[in-house]
Structures are given as C-alpha cells and as structure tokens.
GROMACS .gro file of C-alpha atoms in nm:
model
  426
    1SER     CA    1   6.145  12.384  33.325
    2LEU     CA    2   5.831  12.469  33.172
    3MET     CA    3   5.587  12.719  33.260
    4GLU     CA    4   5.245  12.783  33.160
    5GLY     CA    5   5.231  12.923  32.749
    6GLN     CA    6   5.538  12.706  32.659
    7GLU     CA    7   5.504  12.549  32.318
    8VAL     CA    8   5.605  12.197  32.310
    9GLU     CA    9   5.563  11.907  32.110
   10PHE     CA   10   5.504  11.452  32.294
   11TYR     CA   11   5.409  11.162  32.321
   12VAL     CA   12   5.036  11.080  32.381
   13VAL     CA   13   5.106  10.764  32.596
   14ASN     CA   14   4.759  10.591  32.672
   15GLU     CA   15   4.805  10.397  33.031
   16GLN     CA   16   4.597  10.173  33.213
   17GLY     CA   17   4.466  10.220  33.550
   18GLY     CA   18   4.817  10.430  33.581
   19GLY     CA   19   4.591  10.693  33.802
   20GLY     CA   20   4.748  10.942  33.655
   21ARG     CA   21   4.485  11.342  33.637
   22GLY     CA   22   4.380  11.170  33.351
   23SER     CA   23   4.192  10.922  33.508
   24LYS     CA   24   3.902  10.922  33.684
   25LYS     CA   25   3.870  10.858  34.043
   26GLY     CA   26   3.776  10.511  34.230
   27SER     CA   27   3.749  10.420  33.779
   28GLY     CA   28   3.959  10.143  33.934
   29GLY     CA   29   4.209  10.075  33.632
   30GLY     CA   30   4.097  10.288  33.370
   31LYS     CA   31   4.288  10.430  33.116
   32SER     CA   32   4.419  10.768  33.119
   33LEU     CA   33   4.638  10.947  32.834
   34SER     CA   34   4.940  11.092  32.938
   35ALA     CA   35   5.236  11.285  32.796
   36ARG     CA   36   5.543  11.181  32.784
   37LYS     CA   37   5.915  11.335  32.588
   38ILE     CA   38   5.781  11.689  32.575
   39LYS     CA   39   6.030  11.891  32.405
   40LEU     CA   40   5.985  12.315  32.354
   41LEU     CA   41   5.956  12.461  31.982
   42PRO     CA   42   6.033  12.800  31.916
   43GLU     CA   43   5.702  13.042  31.982
   44GLY     CA   44   5.463  13.022  31.746
   45THR     CA   45   5.525  12.723  31.591
   46VAL     CA   46   5.174  12.553  31.706
   47LYS     CA   47   4.899  12.631  31.537
   48PHE     CA   48   4.566  12.579  31.614
   49GLU     CA   49   4.376  12.679  31.303
   50HIS     CA   50   4.499  12.821  30.931
   51GLU     CA   51   4.366  13.166  30.834
   52LEU     CA   52   4.207  13.160  30.485
   53ALA     CA   53   4.107  13.503  30.468
   54GLN     CA   54   4.044  13.843  30.605
   55GLY     CA   55   3.789  14.102  30.555
   56VAL     CA   56   3.583  13.894  30.418
   57THR     CA   57   3.145  13.972  30.401
   58GLY     CA   58   2.886  13.740  30.411
   59TYR     CA   59   2.505  13.718  30.524
   60VAL     CA   60   2.403  13.578  30.861
   61LEU     CA   61   2.168  13.277  30.792
   62GLU     CA   62   2.067  13.194  31.125
   63CYS     CA   63   2.170  13.394  31.458
   64PRO     CA   64   2.411  13.276  31.705
   65VAL     CA   65   2.260  13.117  32.091
   66GLU     CA   66   2.471  13.089  32.444
   67ALA     CA   67   2.365  12.824  32.698
   68PRO     CA   68   2.148  13.085  32.953
   69SER     CA   69   2.324  13.047  33.324
   70ALA     CA   70   2.142  12.940  33.562
   71ASP     CA   71   2.074  13.238  33.736
   72SER     CA   72   1.816  13.240  33.437
   73PHE     CA   73   1.699  12.959  33.498
   74PHE     CA   74   1.536  13.047  33.840
   75GLY     CA   75   1.468  13.392  33.711
   76GLY     CA   76   1.780  13.541  33.714
   77PRO     CA   77   1.979  13.810  33.518
   78SER     CA   78   2.073  13.597  33.203
   79LYS     CA   79   2.387  13.588  32.987
   80LYS     CA   80   2.376  13.656  32.645
   81SER     CA   81   2.039  13.437  32.458
   82GLY     CA   82   2.053  13.561  32.117
   83GLY     CA   83   1.741  13.704  31.999
   84GLY     CA   84   1.614  13.886  32.258
   85GLY     CA   85   1.486  13.621  32.417
   86SER     CA   86   1.409  13.454  32.717
   87CYS     CA   87   1.575  13.130  32.850
   88ASN     CA   88   1.432  12.842  32.996
   89THR     CA   89   1.632  12.588  32.973
   90ALA     CA   90   1.904  12.603  33.225
   91ALA     CA   91   2.028  12.317  33.015
   92ALA     CA   92   2.053  12.405  32.695
   93ALA     CA   93   2.368  12.448  32.540
   94VAL     CA   94   2.532  12.711  32.305
   95VAL     CA   95   2.387  12.714  31.951
   96MET     CA   96   2.612  12.813  31.652
   97GLY     CA   97   2.527  13.029  31.399
   98LYS     CA   98   2.559  13.068  31.035
   99ILE     CA   99   2.670  13.300  30.738
  100CYS     CA  100   2.683  13.248  30.419
  101LEU     CA  101   2.978  13.442  30.204
  102ASP     CA  102   2.890  13.668  29.931
  103THR     CA  103   3.221  13.457  29.729
  104PRO     CA  104   3.316  13.148  29.827
  105ILE     CA  105   3.706  13.069  29.937
  106ILE     CA  106   3.928  12.782  29.938
  107ASP     CA  107   4.041  12.600  30.185
  108THR     CA  108   4.387  12.494  30.223
  109ASP     CA  109   4.283  12.125  30.112
  110GLY     CA  110   4.092  12.300  29.759
  111ASN     CA  111   3.814  12.264  29.895
  112GLU     CA  112   3.470  12.594  29.779
  113VAL     CA  113   3.434  12.702  30.072
  114THR     CA  114   3.051  12.853  30.130
  115GLU     CA  115   2.977  12.926  30.446
  116VAL     CA  116   3.101  12.991  30.771
  117VAL     CA  117   3.011  12.958  31.195
  118LEU     CA  118   3.019  13.203  31.433
  119HIS     CA  119   3.059  13.176  31.799
  120PRO     CA  120   2.745  13.334  32.047
  121ASP     CA  121   3.160  13.557  32.182
  122MET     CA  122   3.135  13.688  31.844
  123TYR     CA  123   2.834  13.935  31.830
  124PRO     CA  124   2.940  14.277  31.698
  125CYS     CA  125   2.867  14.515  32.030
  126GLY     CA  126   2.782  14.186  32.197
  127THR     CA  127   2.406  14.229  32.408
  128PHE     CA  128   2.206  14.453  32.557
  129THR     CA  129   1.903  14.453  32.845
  130LEU     CA  130   1.525  14.439  32.708
  131SER     CA  131   1.366  14.486  33.071
  132ARG     CA  132   1.491  14.612  33.359
  133THR     CA  133   1.304  14.396  33.569
  134SER     CA  134   1.345  14.035  33.343
  135GLY     CA  135   1.699  13.822  33.250
  136GLU     CA  136   1.550  13.832  32.816
  137VAL     CA  137   1.833  14.024  32.586
  138GLY     CA  138   1.861  14.112  32.260
  139ILE     CA  139   2.150  14.162  31.992
  140TRP     CA  140   2.197  14.341  31.693
  141ILE     CA  141   2.230  14.073  31.441
  142ARG     CA  142   1.916  14.001  31.272
  143PRO     CA  143   1.886  13.643  30.953
  144GLY     CA  144   1.955  13.853  30.612
  145ASP     CA  145   2.220  14.096  30.823
  146THR     CA  146   2.609  14.172  30.614
  147LEU     CA  147   2.891  14.133  30.805
  148LEU     CA  148   3.279  14.215  30.779
  149PHE     CA  149   3.493  13.898  30.958
  150ASP     CA  150   3.779  13.721  30.853
  151VAL     CA  151   3.753  13.342  30.856
  152ILE     CA  152   3.970  12.992  30.987
  153GLN     CA  153   3.929  12.667  30.930
  154ILE     CA  154   4.046  12.455  31.324
  155ILE     CA  155   4.277  12.212  31.223
  156ALA     CA  156   4.134  12.013  31.555
  157ASP     CA  157   3.756  11.941  31.326
  158GLY     CA  158   3.803  12.055  31.014
  159THR     CA  159   3.481  12.381  31.093
  160TYR     CA  160   3.505  12.731  30.937
  161ARG     CA  161   3.454  12.987  31.151
  162ALA     CA  162   3.398  13.291  31.097
  163MET     CA  163   3.636  13.555  31.336
  164PRO     CA  164   3.698  14.010  31.425
  165THR     CA  165   3.923  14.189  31.146
  166LYS     CA  166   4.108  14.443  31.187
  167HIS     CA  167   3.958  14.558  30.814
  168SER     CA  168   3.746  14.867  30.876
  169GLN     CA  169   3.574  14.819  30.495
  170CYS     CA  170   3.437  14.533  30.227
  171LEU     CA  171   3.684  14.449  29.978
  172SER     CA  172   3.473  14.697  29.664
  173LEU     CA  173   3.517  15.056  29.921
  174ARG     CA  174   3.926  14.873  30.069
  175SER     CA  175   4.226  15.144  29.864
  176GLU     CA  176   4.496  14.884  29.649
  177GLU     CA  177   4.745  15.040  29.889
  178LEU     CA  178   4.647  14.994  30.224
  179THR     CA  179   4.859  14.767  30.343
  180THR     CA  180   4.865  14.557  30.762
  181ASP     CA  181   5.043  14.919  30.957
  182ASP     CA  182   4.721  15.043  30.815
  183MET     CA  183   4.535  14.860  31.009
  184SER     CA  184   4.748  14.761  31.301
  185SER     CA  185   4.498  15.041  31.547
  186ASN     CA  186   4.232  14.912  31.393
  187LYS     CA  187   4.033  14.702  31.662
  188ALA     CA  188   3.907  14.355  31.575
  189LEU     CA  189   3.564  14.339  31.513
  190ILE     CA  190   3.371  14.115  31.381
  191ARG     CA  191   3.139  14.429  31.198
  192LEU     CA  192   2.746  14.475  31.102
  193VAL     CA  193   2.783  14.679  30.759
  194LYS     CA  194   2.455  14.651  30.626
  195PRO     CA  195   2.120  14.587  30.746
  196SER     CA  196   1.869  14.334  30.639
  197LEU     CA  197   1.608  14.463  30.489
  198CYS     CA  198   1.369  14.251  30.549
  199GLY     CA  199   1.083  14.450  30.779
  200ARG     CA  200   1.319  14.767  30.789
  201THR     CA  201   1.169  15.117  30.682
  202GLU     CA  202   1.260  15.444  30.784
  203GLY     CA  203   1.096  15.795  30.955
  204VAL     CA  204   1.179  16.158  31.182
  205ILE     CA  205   1.199  16.188  31.510
  206ARG     CA  206   0.908  16.291  31.637
  207SER     CA  207   0.900  16.403  32.047
  208ILE     CA  208   1.135  16.201  32.330
  209ARG     CA  209   0.972  16.138  32.655
  210ASP     CA  210   1.194  16.014  32.936
  211ASN     CA  211   1.314  15.674  32.785
  212TYR     CA  212   1.137  15.634  32.488
  213GLY     CA  213   1.130  15.856  32.113
  214PHE     CA  214   0.798  15.842  31.888
  215ILE     CA  215   0.941  15.785  31.503
  216HIS     CA  216   0.668  15.903  31.244
  217SER     CA  217   0.683  15.653  30.975
  218ALA     CA  218   0.762  15.857  30.633
  219GLU     CA  219   0.567  15.519  30.462
  220ARG     CA  220   0.199  15.563  30.599
  221ASN     CA  221   0.066  15.817  30.907
  222VAL     CA  222   0.179  15.645  31.198
  223ASP     CA  223   0.368  15.704  31.537
  224VAL     CA  224   0.614  15.387  31.638
  225TYR     CA  225   0.830  15.377  31.960
  226PHE     CA  226   1.131  15.289  32.077
  227PRO     CA  227   1.325  15.256  32.417
  228LEU     CA  228   1.630  15.507  32.424
  229PHE     CA  229   1.842  15.161  32.467
  230GLU     CA  230   1.735  15.057  32.139
  231VAL     CA  231   1.954  15.336  31.920
  232MET     CA  232   2.224  15.125  31.770
  233PRO     CA  233   2.578  15.190  31.983
  234ASN     CA  234   2.857  15.448  31.826
  235GLU     CA  235   3.072  15.106  31.712
  236ILE     CA  236   2.825  14.997  31.442
  237HIS     CA  237   2.734  15.317  31.318
  238SER     CA  238   3.046  15.424  31.246
  239ASP     CA  239   3.151  15.102  31.091
  240LEU     CA  240   2.742  15.192  30.852
  241ILE     CA  241   2.921  15.519  30.759
  242ASN     CA  242   3.201  15.375  30.701
  243ASN     CA  243   3.025  15.132  30.455
  244ASN     CA  244   2.743  15.258  30.326
  245PRO     CA  245   2.866  15.555  30.145
  246ASP     CA  246   2.534  15.640  29.924
  247VAL     CA  247   2.437  15.654  30.185
  248TYR     CA  248   2.618  15.871  30.399
  249ASN     CA  249   2.792  16.038  30.163
  250GLY     CA  250   3.100  16.114  30.407
  251THR     CA  251   2.880  16.368  30.639
  252ASP     CA  252   2.836  16.082  31.037
  253PRO     CA  253   2.533  16.219  31.172
  254VAL     CA  254   2.624  16.044  31.477
  255GLN     CA  255   2.680  16.227  31.843
  256ASN     CA  256   2.817  16.134  32.138
  257LYS     CA  257   2.729  16.327  32.483
  258SER     CA  258   2.877  16.109  32.803
  259GLY     CA  259   2.964  15.856  32.602
  260ARG     CA  260   2.571  15.791  32.501
  261ILE     CA  261   2.478  15.818  32.145
  262HIS     CA  262   2.292  16.200  32.173
  263VAL     CA  263   1.949  16.135  31.978
  264GLU     CA  264   1.665  16.418  31.916
  265VAL     CA  265   1.337  16.574  31.776
  266GLY     CA  266   1.422  16.552  31.377
  267MET     CA  267   1.663  16.336  31.256
  268GLU     CA  268   1.589  16.060  31.035
  269VAL     CA  269   1.645  15.701  31.150
  270SER     CA  270   1.569  15.383  30.964
  271PHE     CA  271   1.485  15.116  31.219
  272ASP     CA  272   1.379  14.715  31.183
  273LEU     CA  273   0.966  14.703  31.213
  274SER     CA  274   0.805  14.521  31.532
  275LEU     CA  275   0.420  14.464  31.574
  276GLN     CA  276   0.379  14.485  31.951
  277ILE     CA  277   0.000  14.334  32.110
  278LEU     CA  278  -0.175  14.426  32.423
  279THR     CA  279  -0.505  14.272  32.578
  280ASN     CA  280  -0.662  14.478  32.810
  281ALA     CA  281  -0.982  14.581  32.885
  282GLY     CA  282  -0.755  14.971  33.017
  283GLY     CA  283  -0.571  15.128  32.798
  284GLY     CA  284  -0.213  15.026  32.798
  285GLY     CA  285   0.082  15.175  32.875
  286ARG     CA  286   0.387  15.216  32.725
  287GLY     CA  287   0.511  14.843  32.632
  288GLY     CA  288   0.290  14.832  32.400
  289GLY     CA  289   0.322  15.093  32.244
  290GLY     CA  290   0.104  15.377  32.423
  291GLY     CA  291  -0.239  15.494  32.320
  292ARG     CA  292  -0.144  15.592  31.974
  293SER     CA  293  -0.255  15.304  31.874
  294ARG     CA  294  -0.515  15.161  31.774
  295GLN     CA  295  -0.790  14.915  31.833
  296ASN     CA  296  -0.961  14.612  31.708
  297ASN     CA  297  -1.147  14.354  31.864
  298PHE     CA  298  -1.076  13.990  31.811
  299GLY     CA  299  -1.278  13.755  32.038
  300ALA     CA  300  -1.451  13.962  32.380
  301ALA     CA  301  -1.023  14.087  32.401
  302GLN     CA  302  -0.993  14.474  32.325
  303GLU     CA  303  -0.607  14.496  32.145
  304LYS     CA  304  -0.410  14.693  32.112
  305GLU     CA  305  -0.112  14.650  31.783
  306GLY     CA  306   0.172  14.886  31.935
  307LEU     CA  307   0.417  14.957  31.724
  308ARG     CA  308   0.794  14.909  31.803
  309GLY     CA  309   1.088  15.036  31.641
  310ARG     CA  310   1.422  14.816  31.719
  311ARG     CA  311   1.819  14.848  31.605
  312VAL     CA  312   1.736  15.192  31.528
  313GLN     CA  313   2.010  15.347  31.325
  314ILE     CA  314   2.101  15.720  31.278
  315LEU     CA  315   2.030  15.898  30.874
  316PRO     CA  316   2.195  16.173  30.776
  317LYS     CA  317   1.961  16.485  30.715
  318GLY     CA  318   1.756  16.439  30.421
  319SER     CA  319   1.756  16.029  30.363
  320VAL     CA  320   1.420  16.005  30.463
  321GLN     CA  321   1.148  16.107  30.181
  322GLU     CA  322   0.754  16.199  30.328
  323LYS     CA  323   0.732  16.353  29.982
  324PHE     CA  324   0.809  16.224  29.652
  325LEU     CA  325   0.743  16.342  29.268
  326ILE     CA  326   0.543  16.219  29.052
  327ALA     CA  327   0.554  16.464  28.766
  328SER     CA  328   0.591  16.769  28.638
  329GLN     CA  329   0.472  17.058  28.446
  330VAL     CA  330   0.134  16.806  28.372
  331LYS     CA  331  -0.180  17.071  28.208
  332ALA     CA  332  -0.544  16.986  28.330
  333THR     CA  333  -0.831  17.193  28.406
  334VAL     CA  334  -1.001  17.285  28.723
  335THR     CA  335  -1.372  17.096  28.732
  336LYS     CA  336  -1.463  17.229  29.079
  337VAL     CA  337  -1.385  17.482  29.335
  338ASP     CA  338  -1.455  17.447  29.728
  339PRO     CA  339  -1.572  17.857  29.801
  340LYS     CA  340  -1.556  17.774  30.167
  341GLN     CA  341  -1.207  17.616  30.161
  342PRO     CA  342  -0.911  17.890  29.965
  343PHE     CA  343  -0.707  17.686  29.694
  344ILE     CA  344  -0.909  17.364  29.755
  345GLY     CA  345  -1.053  17.212  29.467
  346MET     CA  346  -1.080  16.918  29.176
  347MET     CA  347  -0.848  16.905  28.882
  348GLU     CA  348  -0.907  16.718  28.607
  349LEU     CA  349  -0.545  16.590  28.369
  350GLU     CA  350  -0.524  16.629  27.962
  351GLU     CA  351  -0.362  16.282  28.012
  352PRO     CA  352  -0.404  16.022  28.231
  353LEU     CA  353  -0.082  15.935  28.446
  354THR     CA  354  -0.019  15.509  28.539
  355ILE     CA  355   0.170  15.607  28.897
  356GLN     CA  356   0.348  15.296  29.024
  357SER     CA  357   0.215  15.400  29.410
  358ALA     CA  358   0.433  15.129  29.607
  359ASN     CA  359   0.714  15.165  29.432
  360LEU     CA  360   0.761  15.488  29.522
  361ARG     CA  361   0.596  15.500  29.891
  362HIS     CA  362   0.803  15.232  29.964
  363PRO     CA  363   1.157  15.167  29.868
  364LEU     CA  364   1.295  14.991  30.093
  365VAL     CA  365   1.084  14.674  30.021
  366LYS     CA  366   1.139  14.758  29.636
  367LYS     CA  367   1.497  14.747  29.731
  368LEU     CA  368   1.413  14.411  29.925
  369LEU     CA  369   1.275  14.272  29.677
  370ASP     CA  370   1.466  14.356  29.432
  371ALA     CA  371   1.824  14.226  29.572
  372ILE     CA  372   1.601  13.895  29.645
  373SER     CA  373   1.543  13.822  29.308
  374ALA     CA  374   1.878  13.896  29.259
  375GLY     CA  375   1.967  13.601  29.440
  376ASN     CA  376   2.185  13.844  29.767
  377TYR     CA  377   2.024  13.659  30.049
  378GLY     CA  378   1.970  13.273  29.886
  379ASP     CA  379   1.632  13.106  29.761
  380GLU     CA  380   1.406  13.219  30.134
  381ILE     CA  381   1.425  13.453  30.372
  382THR     CA  382   1.193  13.521  30.654
  383PHE     CA  383   1.133  13.786  30.840
  384HIS     CA  384   1.271  13.856  31.195
  385ASP     CA  385   0.988  14.032  31.388
  386VAL     CA  386   0.554  13.957  31.331
  387LEU     CA  387   0.414  14.234  31.125
  388GLY     CA  388   0.093  14.444  31.163
  389GLU     CA  389  -0.195  14.324  30.921
  390ILE     CA  390  -0.085  14.647  30.702
  391ASP     CA  391   0.263  14.586  30.647
  392SER     CA  392   0.213  14.232  30.591
  393GLN     CA  393  -0.048  14.295  30.281
  394LEU     CA  394   0.216  14.597  30.122
  395VAL     CA  395   0.457  14.328  30.060
  396VAL     CA  396   0.200  14.028  29.995
  397SER     CA  397   0.049  14.204  29.728
  398MET     CA  398   0.449  14.402  29.605
  399VAL     CA  399   0.472  14.083  29.563
  400LYS     CA  400   0.216  13.941  29.427
  401SER     CA  401   0.268  14.228  29.096
  402ARG     CA  402   0.578  14.016  29.036
  403ASP     CA  403   0.687  13.687  28.845
  404ASP     CA  404   0.969  13.593  29.010
  405LEU     CA  405   0.898  13.592  29.394
  406ASP     CA  406   0.664  13.410  29.580
  407TRP     CA  407   0.518  13.415  29.966
  408LEU     CA  408   0.372  13.216  30.273
  409TYR     CA  409   0.247  13.288  30.652
  410VAL     CA  410   0.508  13.108  30.874
  411PRO     CA  411   0.314  13.061  31.168
  412VAL     CA  412   0.475  13.181  31.497
  413SER     CA  413   0.285  13.014  31.789
  414GLY     CA  414  -0.009  12.904  31.861
  415ASP     CA  415  -0.227  12.751  31.570
  416ASN     CA  416  -0.435  12.970  31.338
  417ALA     CA  417  -0.138  13.086  31.147
  418GLU     CA  418  -0.418  13.279  30.955
  419HIS     CA  419  -0.395  13.566  31.315
  420PRO     CA  420  -0.203  13.826  31.138
  421HIS     CA  421  -0.091  13.850  31.554
  422ASN     CA  422   0.044  13.537  31.496
  423ARG     CA  423   0.286  13.486  31.173
  424LYS     CA  424   0.556  13.567  30.985
  425LEU     CA  425   0.564  13.647  30.617
  426ARG     CA  426   0.831  13.426  30.384
   0.00000   0.00000   0.00000
C-alpha cells in the first residue's frame, strides 16, 4: 500500500468531467489530472532540485519580503516583514530577494550563474520585533551584506536559490583538509559573514539605561542611542568572528548571560547609523533619541535629530580608534603661552604637514569607497537608512574628492528630495 513520503513514478491522465480530486466542485464536466500505473521507487530517486555549489558567498542586492498575515492588516501582530517596515496590505505577495555571487558558478546545462534568489524563510536568524505596540519587525540583513550559503537549481522552473549551508567559513578561510564529517555537527544556515559598509560606523558604549544603550561615536562628538534588541544575536556574532580574523584575531568578546548577549559600558561596537526625527514642541522621548539631540528649526515645527544605532556588533578591545597619530618627531617653535592655563599655548611647525583628515577620521567610509571603486558592490549602492545632514555631507565630500565615483540623492518620501531629512545617498 502507498504511504505518505514514498517516492513513485506514474502516468498523468487528463480526464474530462471525471469529478476527481483535481476537479472543482460544481464545474460540470471540467478537466482533472489523475495519476495512473503508480510504481514505487527506491528512496532518493526523485529529485526536485540540483545542487550546484556549497559554501559560496555573495552580496545582497535586494532583501526578501514575506507576505504579511491578515492580523497585521488589521493592526495585530505581524509575521515577517522585510526591512523592518510595517505591513499595509493583507494581499501582498512574497517578494524574493536577490544575491549577486562573488564568483560565478556553472549549472547542469553549462550556463553561467551570477545571481540567485533568497526566500524570506531563509533570513539569517529570522526577524525581531521593532516595537512592543505595533506589528513592525526587522531583519538582520541589508543590501550590500555578504552572505554564505549553498546554491540549488529548482528543476520545475529552473530558478537558482540560496539555501542553508553547513559550511561555517568562506572558501578563502577554509582548510583544504576539511571533510563532510568535519561539518556534520554544524547547523545548516544562511550566514551573515560581513555587514555592508554603507552607513556603518564605530564607537564605544558609554551608558545603559533600562532597555537602551548609548554609544559615543568615534568619528565625531555625538552620542547614538540603540535598543538592546538591536544587538546582533549570538549566531550572527559567531559567524562574524569565524569569517573576520583580521577584526577579531582569534578573540571572542561576546559574553552570554541567561541566553542573551551581555552588553556593558566600555564595549567597543560597530553599527548602522540611522537618522530618527521627532517633530513636536515638547522635548522628545527616547524614541527620538532622548535629550541628546541638537535642535534645528524647519518652518514652525521644531525637529529633533536623534541618531539611532542598528545591527550593533560587538568588537574586540582596541578595535575603535578615537585618537590617531598624525606625525611623529615633529619640530616646532612655541609662539604663544596662555598664562591662565598651564601647558596651553600655540606652536608654529618648522615644516607644514599635509593631512588627509577625512580618510583618517572616517576609515569605514574610505574603506567603503575603495570597495565600490573595486567593483565589490556592482555599479552602484544605496544607503539603506537616511543619514543626517552632517554625515551625508561627509560622504558627499569624500566622494567628490575622488575621480572615479559620483553620487546622487534618492527621495525617500514626499516631493522635496533636497530636504536633508527626506533623502538617501546613492
């Protein structure tokens, strides 16, 4: 007798008005498909996909978005919703993400494959809730992130898909003696191995209050707030540590307490910088960055710029540089001394110094621009989050200083693309 899960081969018969299970009720002579002459096959005979590659890497072009549930349409808890956006239609379809392979692969017909799709069910570490009072959820990946995965080709439609892999390291870091047995205990996952440098910056945690932390930026004198749930989960930290020896150098700064990553004052971190805006006459709450924001007036409304950290990654001690050496053994002559303050004065250098201050003060922006010039992100890349005016102008000025790159503002909402709170950088 037949059992669920058995593999079989059979003939397909197109029946006229048979009223079988494949026909619609009340169709009155409609067509239905039936299986005939069913024959059992050995286990493993039937294939729905071809495996093309294991443990390959690629960068995210577009994030996938899962269709919202009916609950989210009526304001209740939602299922996964890509990019942390709220769900606004119950009838929305699943949107597949796209990944560009770092190295093309060849399929079973000899065709070159450069791009694969990513299903919403394959998010690294799933989703997380952005707010206790809404159904908004966030995901841990962004366009430009590098992922580690296997690739299959679906036989039915020929599409290429990213799938969970048991490989835990990129090909360049894997031992040549690695065997299948060595990976047998690994959990199959799509792994985030390198966050995009777009909007990425660094700092040191200066305080923690309730469920929020505050990071002092290494690049300028400003504090950035972050909810503790925005700290990357342990699984992602493990993959980042395994695949970035130049950053972690064999150290593991992540501590777990009661199943959660321990966060404390003094920790060095990297994070995505995001501009949050509050528009009210009162002083804003923590949702807009608390009282740590400077006020700017645009029209009658008073807006507060709150800088928020997202996807917070814990770094080893000594990773973040708040000071840097410009030159050593410099000779100068003291020209002025402040009599009211000891050891304060002015000096004139014997030889002038040429300092590329922006490149030194903003190393991640320089690294990003170098990567774009090298083609690591394709022809263009768009910042995922809106940047504040100061951060936006910084990137623009550094792009302008190079001959091989150009930039433009992308309107986010509304009609005025030139408003500093209404544009993203590409």
